[in-house]
Amino acid sequence: MTIIITAFERSPDGGKGLARDTRVRWALEEVRQPYEVRLVSFGAMKEPAHLALHPFGQIPTYEDGDLALFETGAIVFHLAERHAGLLPDDANARARAIAWMFAAVNTVEPPILELANAVIFERDKPWAKERLPLVQDRVRDRLKQLATRLGDADWLDGAFSAGDLMMVSVLLRLRPSGLLDEDANLAAYVARGEARPAYKRAFAAQLAVNTAKR
Ligand SMILES: N[C@@H](CCC(=O)N[C@@H](CS)C(=O)NCC(=O)O)C(=O)O
């Protein structure tokens, strides 16, 4: 069966790799699974056909035969369990890698999304200027904690895992803010993720969609 994922017909970031299909593409590339992409417009995402796949009307989704999934954490976890390369064999190391996946989406991503909302959707509000430093500091606090744990290690817990894939994907959204560059180890960690051949293939594939003449 061919794996099919969905992605934006036209990503709001114009192909910077920030739309969440990139992390699913990356995982698929890491485990060397071929896939196809069905592009969806913002309108189609809210139509019944897409809502049957994704109850919140978002991308990405994942279909493989009679299995349909939404939520990038669940999709990446599914791929990591089914194929070698993204989770360690040792049971405890595997559990820790999974914990890092949850930490990425549950603990690190929320303040980063809050910052994106503040910058994109709230910038015209009269209180925007006053609030922004508070939101930035919440992100800084998380980054500091993460950087302390990472130290100068290459990856969060031994070899590269699905935990790193999710964490780097989440951190990449901070690039435009400049906050990532405030910690050299964290910036190097993200750069190591971007340097992986599988990430590069995933990035190029989503960029091709967004730069194609249509
Ligand atoms: N927690 C979800 C978030 C999915 C999500 O926010 N997708 C964005 C694209 S990156 C989206 O579809 N936004 C359009 C919308 O919410 O209408 C996941 O990780 O899959």
JSON list of C-alpha atoms and ligand atoms in Angstrom, two decimals:
[
{"chain": "A", "resi": 1, "resn": "MET", "atom": "CA", "xyz": [0.00, 0.00, 0.00]},
{"chain": "A", "resi": 2, "resn": "THR", "atom": "CA", "xyz": [1.21, 3.50, -0.76]},
{"chain": "A", "resi": 3, "resn": "ILE", "atom": "CA", "xyz": [1.48, 5.87, 2.17]},
{"chain": "A", "resi": 4, "resn": "ILE", "atom": "CA", "xyz": [-0.38, 9.11, 1.51]},
{"chain": "A", "resi": 5, "resn": "ILE", "atom": "CA", "xyz": [0.04, 12.25, 3.58]},
{"chain": "A", "resi": 6, "resn": "THR", "atom": "CA", "xyz": [-1.70, 15.58, 3.23]},
{"chain": "A", "resi": 7, "resn": "ALA", "atom": "CA", "xyz": [-0.02, 18.97, 3.07]},
{"chain": "A", "resi": 8, "resn": "PHE", "atom": "CA", "xyz": [-0.98, 22.56, 2.35]},
{"chain": "A", "resi": 9, "resn": "GLU", "atom": "CA", "xyz": [-1.65, 23.29, -1.29]},
{"chain": "A", "resi": 10, "resn": "ARG", "atom": "CA", "xyz": [0.11, 26.55, -0.53]},
{"chain": "A", "resi": 11, "resn": "SER", "atom": "CA", "xyz": [1.89, 26.77, 2.79]},
{"chain": "A", "resi": 12, "resn": "PRO", "atom": "CA", "xyz": [1.63, 30.14, 4.57]},
{"chain": "A", "resi": 13, "resn": "ASP", "atom": "CA", "xyz": [5.41, 30.06, 5.10]},
{"chain": "A", "resi": 14, "resn": "GLY", "atom": "CA", "xyz": [6.03, 29.73, 1.34]},
{"chain": "A", "resi": 15, "resn": "GLY", "atom": "CA", "xyz": [8.17, 26.61, 1.78]},
{"chain": "A", "resi": 16, "resn": "LYS", "atom": "CA", "xyz": [10.38, 27.39, 4.79]},
{"chain": "A", "resi": 17, "resn": "GLY", "atom": "CA", "xyz": [9.59, 23.93, 6.11]},
{"chain": "A", "resi": 18, "resn": "LEU", "atom": "CA", "xyz": [7.57, 25.16, 9.09]},
{"chain": "A", "resi": 19, "resn": "ALA", "atom": "CA", "xyz": [4.30, 23.45, 8.12]},
{"chain": "A", "resi": 20, "resn": "ARG", "atom": "CA", "xyz": [3.98, 20.22, 10.04]},
{"chain": "A", "resi": 21, "resn": "ASP", "atom": "CA", "xyz": [3.98, 17.92, 7.05]},
{"chain": "A", "resi": 22, "resn": "THR", "atom": "CA", "xyz": [7.76, 18.49, 7.04]},
{"chain": "A", "resi": 23, "resn": "ARG", "atom": "CA", "xyz": [8.28, 16.49, 10.23]},
{"chain": "A", "resi": 24, "resn": "VAL", "atom": "CA", "xyz": [6.23, 13.60, 8.84]},
{"chain": "A", "resi": 25, "resn": "ARG", "atom": "CA", "xyz": [8.14, 13.73, 5.55]},
{"chain": "A", "resi": 26, "resn": "TRP", "atom": "CA", "xyz": [11.36, 13.75, 7.58]},
{"chain": "A", "resi": 27, "resn": "ALA", "atom": "CA", "xyz": [10.35, 10.65, 9.55]},
{"chain": "A", "resi": 28, "resn": "LEU", "atom": "CA", "xyz": [9.33, 8.88, 6.32]},
{"chain": "A", "resi": 29, "resn": "GLU", "atom": "CA", "xyz": [12.72, 9.73, 4.82]},
{"chain": "A", "resi": 30, "resn": "GLU", "atom": "CA", "xyz": [14.59, 8.54, 7.93]},
{"chain": "A", "resi": 31, "resn": "VAL", "atom": "CA", "xyz": [12.87, 5.14, 7.71]},
{"chain": "A", "resi": 32, "resn": "ARG", "atom": "CA", "xyz": [13.12, 5.10, 3.90]},
{"chain": "A", "resi": 33, "resn": "GLN", "atom": "CA", "xyz": [9.41, 4.71, 3.19]},
{"chain": "A", "resi": 34, "resn": "PRO", "atom": "CA", "xyz": [8.13, 6.08, -0.11]},
{"chain": "A", "resi": 35, "resn": "TYR", "atom": "CA", "xyz": [5.05, 8.25, 0.12]},
{"chain": "A", "resi": 36, "resn": "GLU", "atom": "CA", "xyz": [2.68, 10.36, -1.89]},
{"chain": "A", "resi": 37, "resn": "VAL", "atom": "CA", "xyz": [1.26, 13.74, -0.97]},
{"chain": "A", "resi": 38, "resn": "ARG", "atom": "CA", "xyz": [-2.28, 14.94, -1.44]},
{"chain": "A", "resi": 39, "resn": "LEU", "atom": "CA", "xyz": [-2.36, 18.74, -1.40]},
{"chain": "A", "resi": 40, "resn": "VAL", "atom": "CA", "xyz": [-5.34, 20.39, 0.24]},
{"chain": "A", "resi": 41, "resn": "SER", "atom": "CA", "xyz": [-6.56, 23.96, 0.14]},
{"chain": "A", "resi": 42, "resn": "PHE", "atom": "CA", "xyz": [-7.65, 25.81, 3.29]},
{"chain": "A", "resi": 43, "resn": "GLY", "atom": "CA", "xyz": [-11.24, 25.40, 2.11]},
{"chain": "A", "resi": 44, "resn": "ALA", "atom": "CA", "xyz": [-10.96, 21.66, 1.48]},
{"chain": "A", "resi": 45, "resn": "MET", "atom": "CA", "xyz": [-9.43, 21.15, 4.93]},
{"chain": "A", "resi": 46, "resn": "LYS", "atom": "CA", "xyz": [-12.75, 22.15, 6.48]},
{"chain": "A", "resi": 47, "resn": "GLU", "atom": "CA", "xyz": [-14.87, 19.95, 4.18]},
{"chain": "A", "resi": 48, "resn": "PRO", "atom": "CA", "xyz": [-16.37, 16.63, 5.34]},
{"chain": "A", "resi": 49, "resn": "ALA", "atom": "CA", "xyz": [-13.97, 14.48, 3.28]},
{"chain": "A", "resi": 50, "resn": "HIS", "atom": "CA", "xyz": [-10.93, 15.93, 5.06]},
{"chain": "A", "resi": 51, "resn": "LEU", "atom": "CA", "xyz": [-12.69, 16.20, 8.43]},
{"chain": "A", "resi": 52, "resn": "ALA", "atom": "CA", "xyz": [-13.27, 12.44, 8.27]},
{"chain": "A", "resi": 53, "resn": "LEU", "atom": "CA", "xyz": [-9.47, 12.09, 8.30]},
{"chain": "A", "resi": 54, "resn": "HIS", "atom": "CA", "xyz": [-8.70, 14.98, 10.60]},
{"chain": "A", "resi": 55, "resn": "PRO", "atom": "CA", "xyz": [-11.44, 16.00, 13.06]},
{"chain": "A", "resi": 56, "resn": "PHE", "atom": "CA", "xyz": [-9.82, 19.44, 13.54]},
{"chain": "A", "resi": 57, "resn": "GLY", "atom": "CA", "xyz": [-9.54, 20.18, 9.84]},
{"chain": "A", "resi": 58, "resn": "GLN", "atom": "CA", "xyz": [-5.75, 20.42, 9.78]},
{"chain": "A", "resi": 59, "resn": "ILE", "atom": "CA", "xyz": [-2.75, 18.94, 8.01]},
{"chain": "A", "resi": 60, "resn": "PRO", "atom": "CA", "xyz": [-0.92, 16.65, 7.98]},
{"chain": "A", "resi": 61, "resn": "THR", "atom": "CA", "xyz": [-2.82, 13.38, 7.87]},
{"chain": "A", "resi": 62, "resn": "TYR", "atom": "CA", "xyz": [-1.42, 9.93, 7.17]},
{"chain": "A", "resi": 63, "resn": "GLU", "atom": "CA", "xyz": [-3.06, 7.06, 5.34]},
{"chain": "A", "resi": 64, "resn": "ASP", "atom": "CA", "xyz": [-1.67, 3.60, 4.82]},
{"chain": "A", "resi": 65, "resn": "GLY", "atom": "CA", "xyz": [-4.22, 1.06, 3.63]},
{"chain": "A", "resi": 66, "resn": "ASP", "atom": "CA", "xyz": [-7.05, 1.01, 6.13]},
{"chain": "A", "resi": 67, "resn": "LEU", "atom": "CA", "xyz": [-5.12, 3.02, 8.73]},
{"chain": "A", "resi": 68, "resn": "ALA", "atom": "CA", "xyz": [-5.74, 6.77, 8.87]},
{"chain": "A", "resi": 69, "resn": "LEU", "atom": "CA", "xyz": [-3.93, 8.94, 11.44]},
{"chain": "A", "resi": 70, "resn": "PHE", "atom": "CA", "xyz": [-3.71, 12.59, 12.40]},
{"chain": "A", "resi": 71, "resn": "GLU", "atom": "CA", "xyz": [-1.39, 14.39, 14.88]},
{"chain": "A", "resi": 72, "resn": "THR", "atom": "CA", "xyz": [2.26, 14.50, 13.91]},
{"chain": "A", "resi": 73, "resn": "GLY", "atom": "CA", "xyz": [3.39, 12.99, 17.21]},
{"chain": "A", "resi": 74, "resn": "ALA", "atom": "CA", "xyz": [1.18, 9.94, 16.64]},
{"chain": "A", "resi": 75, "resn": "ILE", "atom": "CA", "xyz": [2.23, 9.62, 12.99]},
{"chain": "A", "resi": 76, "resn": "VAL", "atom": "CA", "xyz": [5.95, 9.84, 13.75]},
{"chain": "A", "resi": 77, "resn": "PHE", "atom": "CA", "xyz": [5.54, 7.40, 16.66]},
{"chain": "A", "resi": 78, "resn": "HIS", "atom": "CA", "xyz": [3.70, 4.95, 14.40]},
{"chain": "A", "resi": 79, "resn": "LEU", "atom": "CA", "xyz": [6.47, 5.12, 11.80]},
{"chain": "A", "resi": 80, "resn": "ALA", "atom": "CA", "xyz": [9.16, 4.78, 14.46]},
{"chain": "A", "resi": 81, "resn": "GLU", "atom": "CA", "xyz": [7.51, 1.68, 15.92]},
{"chain": "A", "resi": 82, "resn": "ARG", "atom": "CA", "xyz": [6.93, 0.05, 12.57]},
{"chain": "A", "resi": 83, "resn": "HIS", "atom": "CA", "xyz": [10.34, 0.67, 11.00]},
{"chain": "A", "resi": 84, "resn": "ALA", "atom": "CA", "xyz": [13.92, 0.59, 12.24]},
{"chain": "A", "resi": 85, "resn": "GLY", "atom": "CA", "xyz": [15.93, 3.76, 12.67]},
{"chain": "A", "resi": 86, "resn": "LEU", "atom": "CA", "xyz": [14.00, 6.12, 14.91]},
{"chain": "A", "resi": 87, "resn": "LEU", "atom": "CA", "xyz": [13.74, 4.30, 18.24]},
{"chain": "A", "resi": 88, "resn": "PRO", "atom": "CA", "xyz": [16.45, 2.41, 20.14]},
{"chain": "A", "resi": 89, "resn": "ASP", "atom": "CA", "xyz": [16.11, -1.36, 20.71]},
{"chain": "A", "resi": 90, "resn": "ASP", "atom": "CA", "xyz": [16.84, -1.14, 24.43]},
{"chain": "A", "resi": 91, "resn": "ALA", "atom": "CA", "xyz": [13.47, -0.90, 26.21]},
{"chain": "A", "resi": 92, "resn": "ASN", "atom": "CA", "xyz": [14.46, 1.87, 28.63]},
{"chain": "A", "resi": 93, "resn": "ALA", "atom": "CA", "xyz": [16.20, 3.95, 25.98]},
{"chain": "A", "resi": 94, "resn": "ARG", "atom": "CA", "xyz": [13.12, 3.53, 23.79]},
{"chain": "A", "resi": 95, "resn": "ALA", "atom": "CA", "xyz": [10.85, 4.75, 26.59]},
{"chain": "A", "resi": 96, "resn": "ARG", "atom": "CA", "xyz": [13.09, 7.78, 27.11]},
{"chain": "A", "resi": 97, "resn": "ALA", "atom": "CA", "xyz": [13.07, 8.61, 23.39]},
{"chain": "A", "resi": 98, "resn": "ILE", "atom": "CA", "xyz": [9.26, 8.48, 23.47]},
{"chain": "A", "resi": 99, "resn": "ALA", "atom": "CA", "xyz": [9.29, 10.77, 26.51]},
{"chain": "A", "resi": 100, "resn": "TRP", "atom": "CA", "xyz": [11.28, 13.30, 24.45]},
{"chain": "A", "resi": 101, "resn": "MET", "atom": "CA", "xyz": [8.67, 13.11, 21.70]},
{"chain": "A", "resi": 102, "resn": "PHE", "atom": "CA", "xyz": [6.00, 14.04, 24.24]},
{"chain": "A", "resi": 103, "resn": "ALA", "atom": "CA", "xyz": [8.22, 16.74, 25.71]},
{"chain": "A", "resi": 104, "resn": "ALA", "atom": "CA", "xyz": [8.58, 18.28, 22.26]},
{"chain": "A", "resi": 105, "resn": "VAL", "atom": "CA", "xyz": [4.85, 18.58, 21.58]},
{"chain": "A", "resi": 106, "resn": "ASN", "atom": "CA", "xyz": [3.58, 18.95, 25.14]},
{"chain": "A", "resi": 107, "resn": "THR", "atom": "CA", "xyz": [6.16, 21.09, 26.90]},
{"chain": "A", "resi": 108, "resn": "VAL", "atom": "CA", "xyz": [8.33, 22.88, 24.35]},
{"chain": "A", "resi": 109, "resn": "GLU", "atom": "CA", "xyz": [5.93, 23.50, 21.47]},
{"chain": "A", "resi": 110, "resn": "PRO", "atom": "CA", "xyz": [3.16, 25.36, 23.40]},
{"chain": "A", "resi": 111, "resn": "PRO", "atom": "CA", "xyz": [5.19, 28.48, 24.35]},
{"chain": "A", "resi": 112, "resn": "ILE", "atom": "CA", "xyz": [6.67, 28.53, 20.83]},
{"chain": "A", "resi": 113, "resn": "LEU", "atom": "CA", "xyz": [3.19, 28.52, 19.31]},
{"chain": "A", "resi": 114, "resn": "GLU", "atom": "CA", "xyz": [2.17, 31.22, 21.74]},
{"chain": "A", "resi": 115, "resn": "LEU", "atom": "CA", "xyz": [5.03, 33.34, 20.45]},
{"chain": "A", "resi": 116, "resn": "ALA", "atom": "CA", "xyz": [4.06, 32.70, 16.83]},
{"chain": "A", "resi": 117, "resn": "ASN", "atom": "CA", "xyz": [0.48, 33.73, 17.63]},
{"chain": "A", "resi": 118, "resn": "ALA", "atom": "CA", "xyz": [1.69, 36.88, 19.38]},
{"chain": "A", "resi": 119, "resn": "VAL", "atom": "CA", "xyz": [3.86, 37.88, 16.43]},
{"chain": "A", "resi": 120, "resn": "ILE", "atom": "CA", "xyz": [1.46, 36.94, 13.62]},
{"chain": "A", "resi": 121, "resn": "PHE", "atom": "CA", "xyz": [-2.08, 37.37, 14.92]},
{"chain": "A", "resi": 122, "resn": "GLU", "atom": "CA", "xyz": [-1.80, 39.80, 17.80]},
{"chain": "A", "resi": 123, "resn": "ARG", "atom": "CA", "xyz": [0.68, 42.33, 16.50]},
{"chain": "A", "resi": 124, "resn": "ASP", "atom": "CA", "xyz": [-2.03, 44.96, 15.83]},
{"chain": "A", "resi": 125, "resn": "LYS", "atom": "CA", "xyz": [-3.52, 44.75, 19.32]},
{"chain": "A", "resi": 126, "resn": "PRO", "atom": "CA", "xyz": [-2.92, 47.75, 21.56]},
{"chain": "A", "resi": 127, "resn": "TRP", "atom": "CA", "xyz": [-1.29, 45.52, 24.19]},
{"chain": "A", "resi": 128, "resn": "ALA", "atom": "CA", "xyz": [0.91, 43.58, 21.74]},
{"chain": "A", "resi": 129, "resn": "LYS", "atom": "CA", "xyz": [4.17, 45.44, 22.48]},
{"chain": "A", "resi": 130, "resn": "GLU", "atom": "CA", "xyz": [3.75, 45.04, 26.21]},
{"chain": "A", "resi": 131, "resn": "ARG", "atom": "CA", "xyz": [2.92, 41.34, 26.04]},
{"chain": "A", "resi": 132, "resn": "LEU", "atom": "CA", "xyz": [5.59, 40.21, 23.59]},
{"chain": "A", "resi": 133, "resn": "PRO", "atom": "CA", "xyz": [8.55, 40.26, 26.04]},
{"chain": "A", "resi": 134, "resn": "LEU", "atom": "CA", "xyz": [6.56, 38.08, 28.47]},
{"chain": "A", "resi": 135, "resn": "VAL", "atom": "CA", "xyz": [5.87, 35.52, 25.77]},
{"chain": "A", "resi": 136, "resn": "GLN", "atom": "CA", "xyz": [9.48, 35.61, 24.59]},
{"chain": "A", "resi": 137, "resn": "ASP", "atom": "CA", "xyz": [10.72, 35.05, 28.14]},
{"chain": "A", "resi": 138, "resn": "ARG", "atom": "CA", "xyz": [8.51, 31.97, 28.51]},
{"chain": "A", "resi": 139, "resn": "VAL", "atom": "CA", "xyz": [10.17, 30.54, 25.43]},
{"chain": "A", "resi": 140, "resn": "ARG", "atom": "CA", "xyz": [13.62, 31.51, 26.75]},
{"chain": "A", "resi": 141, "resn": "ASP", "atom": "CA", "xyz": [12.93, 29.70, 30.03]},
{"chain": "A", "resi": 142, "resn": "ARG", "atom": "CA", "xyz": [12.08, 26.47, 28.20]},
{"chain": "A", "resi": 143, "resn": "LEU", "atom": "CA", "xyz": [15.09, 26.79, 25.91]},
{"chain": "A", "resi": 144, "resn": "LYS", "atom": "CA", "xyz": [17.38, 27.30, 28.87]},
{"chain": "A", "resi": 145, "resn": "GLN", "atom": "CA", "xyz": [16.06, 24.15, 30.54]},
{"chain": "A", "resi": 146, "resn": "LEU", "atom": "CA", "xyz": [16.41, 22.16, 27.36]},
{"chain": "A", "resi": 147, "resn": "ALA", "atom": "CA", "xyz": [19.91, 23.51, 26.69]},
{"chain": "A", "resi": 148, "resn": "THR", "atom": "CA", "xyz": [20.97, 22.60, 30.24]},
{"chain": "A", "resi": 149, "resn": "ARG", "atom": "CA", "xyz": [19.89, 19.01, 29.69]},
{"chain": "A", "resi": 150, "resn": "LEU", "atom": "CA", "xyz": [21.41, 18.78, 26.21]},
{"chain": "A", "resi": 151, "resn": "GLY", "atom": "CA", "xyz": [24.77, 20.25, 27.25]},
{"chain": "A", "resi": 152, "resn": "ASP", "atom": "CA", "xyz": [27.23, 19.69, 24.43]},
{"chain": "A", "resi": 153, "resn": "ALA", "atom": "CA", "xyz": [25.79, 16.30, 23.46]},
{"chain": "A", "resi": 154, "resn": "ASP", "atom": "CA", "xyz": [24.86, 15.67, 19.84]},
{"chain": "A", "resi": 155, "resn": "TRP", "atom": "CA", "xyz": [21.36, 14.39, 20.66]},
{"chain": "A", "resi": 156, "resn": "LEU", "atom": "CA", "xyz": [19.04, 14.36, 23.64]},
{"chain": "A", "resi": 157, "resn": "ASP", "atom": "CA", "xyz": [19.63, 10.77, 24.74]},
{"chain": "A", "resi": 158, "resn": "GLY", "atom": "CA", "xyz": [22.38, 8.85, 22.96]},
{"chain": "A", "resi": 159, "resn": "ALA", "atom": "CA", "xyz": [21.79, 8.26, 19.26]},
{"chain": "A", "resi": 160, "resn": "PHE", "atom": "CA", "xyz": [19.45, 10.35, 17.11]},
{"chain": "A", "resi": 161, "resn": "SER", "atom": "CA", "xyz": [15.84, 9.27, 17.69]},
{"chain": "A", "resi": 162, "resn": "ALA", "atom": "CA", "xyz": [12.24, 10.22, 16.99]},
{"chain": "A", "resi": 163, "resn": "GLY", "atom": "CA", "xyz": [12.55, 12.38, 20.13]},
{"chain": "A", "resi": 164, "resn": "ASP", "atom": "CA", "xyz": [15.19, 14.50, 18.41]},
{"chain": "A", "resi": 165, "resn": "LEU", "atom": "CA", "xyz": [13.22, 14.58, 15.17]},
{"chain": "A", "resi": 166, "resn": "MET", "atom": "CA", "xyz": [10.21, 16.02, 16.98]},
{"chain": "A", "resi": 167, "resn": "MET", "atom": "CA", "xyz": [12.26, 18.38, 19.15]},
{"chain": "A", "resi": 168, "resn": "VAL", "atom": "CA", "xyz": [14.28, 19.81, 16.25]},
{"chain": "A", "resi": 169, "resn": "SER", "atom": "CA", "xyz": [11.06, 20.23, 14.22]},
{"chain": "A", "resi": 170, "resn": "VAL", "atom": "CA", "xyz": [9.45, 22.15, 17.05]},
{"chain": "A", "resi": 171, "resn": "LEU", "atom": "CA", "xyz": [12.54, 24.34, 17.63]},
{"chain": "A", "resi": 172, "resn": "LEU", "atom": "CA", "xyz": [12.86, 25.19, 13.95]},
{"chain": "A", "resi": 173, "resn": "ARG", "atom": "CA", "xyz": [9.76, 27.35, 14.25]},
{"chain": "A", "resi": 174, "resn": "LEU", "atom": "CA", "xyz": [11.83, 29.69, 16.39]},
{"chain": "A", "resi": 175, "resn": "ARG", "atom": "CA", "xyz": [14.36, 30.47, 13.69]},
{"chain": "A", "resi": 176, "resn": "PRO", "atom": "CA", "xyz": [12.70, 33.74, 12.53]},
{"chain": "A", "resi": 177, "resn": "SER", "atom": "CA", "xyz": [12.60, 35.02, 16.13]},
{"chain": "A", "resi": 178, "resn": "GLY", "atom": "CA", "xyz": [16.37, 34.82, 16.64]},
{"chain": "A", "resi": 179, "resn": "LEU", "atom": "CA", "xyz": [15.81, 33.18, 20.07]},
{"chain": "A", "resi": 180, "resn": "LEU", "atom": "CA", "xyz": [17.38, 29.93, 18.94]},
{"chain": "A", "resi": 181, "resn": "ASP", "atom": "CA", "xyz": [20.70, 31.62, 18.33]},
{"chain": "A", "resi": 182, "resn": "GLU", "atom": "CA", "xyz": [20.89, 32.81, 21.94]},
{"chain": "A", "resi": 183, "resn": "ASP", "atom": "CA", "xyz": [22.26, 29.39, 22.93]},
{"chain": "A", "resi": 184, "resn": "ALA", "atom": "CA", "xyz": [25.12, 28.03, 20.83]},
{"chain": "A", "resi": 185, "resn": "ASN", "atom": "CA", "xyz": [24.57, 24.39, 21.84]},
{"chain": "A", "resi": 186, "resn": "LEU", "atom": "CA", "xyz": [20.88, 24.50, 20.99]},
{"chain": "A", "resi": 187, "resn": "ALA", "atom": "CA", "xyz": [21.53, 26.26, 17.69]},
{"chain": "A", "resi": 188, "resn": "ALA", "atom": "CA", "xyz": [24.12, 23.58, 16.84]},
{"chain": "A", "resi": 189, "resn": "TYR", "atom": "CA", "xyz": [21.65, 20.84, 17.84]},
{"chain": "A", "resi": 190, "resn": "VAL", "atom": "CA", "xyz": [19.03, 22.18, 15.42]},
{"chain": "A", "resi": 191, "resn": "ALA", "atom": "CA", "xyz": [21.65, 22.61, 12.69]},
{"chain": "A", "resi": 192, "resn": "ARG", "atom": "CA", "xyz": [22.69, 18.95, 13.19]},
{"chain": "A", "resi": 193, "resn": "GLY", "atom": "CA", "xyz": [19.09, 17.92, 12.61]},
{"chain": "A", "resi": 194, "resn": "GLU", "atom": "CA", "xyz": [18.84, 20.05, 9.46]},
{"chain": "A", "resi": 195, "resn": "ALA", "atom": "CA", "xyz": [22.09, 18.56, 8.18]},
{"chain": "A", "resi": 196, "resn": "ARG", "atom": "CA", "xyz": [20.70, 15.02, 8.16]},
{"chain": "A", "resi": 197, "resn": "PRO", "atom": "CA", "xyz": [20.22, 13.80, 4.61]},
{"chain": "A", "resi": 198, "resn": "ALA", "atom": "CA", "xyz": [16.67, 12.67, 5.43]},
{"chain": "A", "resi": 199, "resn": "TYR", "atom": "CA", "xyz": [15.76, 16.17, 6.64]},
{"chain": "A", "resi": 200, "resn": "LYS", "atom": "CA", "xyz": [17.26, 17.70, 3.52]},
{"chain": "A", "resi": 201, "resn": "ARG", "atom": "CA", "xyz": [15.17, 15.41, 1.30]},
{"chain": "A", "resi": 202, "resn": "ALA", "atom": "CA", "xyz": [12.03, 16.25, 3.28]},
{"chain": "A", "resi": 203, "resn": "PHE", "atom": "CA", "xyz": [12.74, 19.97, 3.13]},
{"chain": "A", "resi": 204, "resn": "ALA", "atom": "CA", "xyz": [13.40, 19.88, -0.62]},
{"chain": "A", "resi": 205, "resn": "ALA", "atom": "CA", "xyz": [10.17, 17.97, -1.25]},
{"chain": "A", "resi": 206, "resn": "GLN", "atom": "CA", "xyz": [7.99, 20.48, 0.60]},
{"chain": "A", "resi": 207, "resn": "LEU", "atom": "CA", "xyz": [9.84, 23.39, -1.01]},
{"chain": "A", "resi": 208, "resn": "ALA", "atom": "CA", "xyz": [9.20, 21.94, -4.47]},
{"chain": "A", "resi": 209, "resn": "VAL", "atom": "CA", "xyz": [5.45, 21.98, -3.76]},
{"chain": "A", "resi": 210, "resn": "ASN", "atom": "CA", "xyz": [5.55, 25.59, -2.66]},
{"chain": "A", "resi": 211, "resn": "THR", "atom": "CA", "xyz": [7.67, 26.89, -5.50]},
{"chain": "A", "resi": 212, "resn": "ALA", "atom": "CA", "xyz": [5.93, 24.92, -8.28]},
{"chain": "A", "resi": 213, "resn": "LYS", "atom": "CA", "xyz": [4.19, 27.15, -10.82]},
{"chain": "A", "resi": 214, "resn": "ARG", "atom": "CA", "xyz": [0.49, 26.45, -10.66]},
{"chain": "B", "resi": 1, "resn": "LIG", "atom": "N1", "xyz": [-1.05, 19.16, 16.87]},
{"chain": "B", "resi": 1, "resn": "LIG", "atom": "C1", "xyz": [-1.23, 19.05, 15.45]},
{"chain": "B", "resi": 1, "resn": "LIG", "atom": "C2", "xyz": [-1.22, 20.45, 14.85]},
{"chain": "B", "resi": 1, "resn": "LIG", "atom": "C3", "xyz": [-1.61, 20.44, 13.38]},
{"chain": "B", "resi": 1, "resn": "LIG", "atom": "C4", "xyz": [-1.60, 21.86, 12.83]},
{"chain": "B", "resi": 1, "resn": "LIG", "atom": "O1", "xyz": [-1.68, 22.86, 13.59]},
{"chain": "B", "resi": 1, "resn": "LIG", "atom": "N2", "xyz": [-1.52, 21.95, 11.52]},
{"chain": "B", "resi": 1, "resn": "LIG", "atom": "C5", "xyz": [-1.52, 23.27, 10.87]},
{"chain": "B", "resi": 1, "resn": "LIG", "atom": "C6", "xyz": [-0.47, 23.31, 9.78]},
{"chain": "B", "resi": 1, "resn": "LIG", "atom": "S1", "xyz": [1.17, 23.22, 10.42]},
{"chain": "B", "resi": 1, "resn": "LIG", "atom": "C7", "xyz": [-2.84, 23.52, 10.21]},
{"chain": "B", "resi": 1, "resn": "LIG", "atom": "O2", "xyz": [-3.39, 22.64, 9.58]},
{"chain": "B", "resi": 1, "resn": "LIG", "atom": "N3", "xyz": [-3.33, 24.77, 10.31]},
{"chain": "B", "resi": 1, "resn": "LIG", "atom": "C8", "xyz": [-4.53, 25.19, 9.64]},
{"chain": "B", "resi": 1, "resn": "LIG", "atom": "C9", "xyz": [-5.71, 25.23, 10.55]},
{"chain": "B", "resi": 1, "resn": "LIG", "atom": "O3", "xyz": [-5.60, 24.91, 11.75]},
{"chain": "B", "resi": 1, "resn": "LIG", "atom": "O4", "xyz": [-6.78, 25.59, 10.05]},
{"chain": "B", "resi": 1, "resn": "LIG", "atom": "C10", "xyz": [-0.13, 18.16, 14.85]},
{"chain": "B", "resi": 1, "resn": "LIG", "atom": "O5", "xyz": [0.99, 18.15, 15.40]},
{"chain": "B", "resi": 1, "resn": "LIG", "atom": "O6", "xyz": [-0.39, 17.47, 13.86]}
]
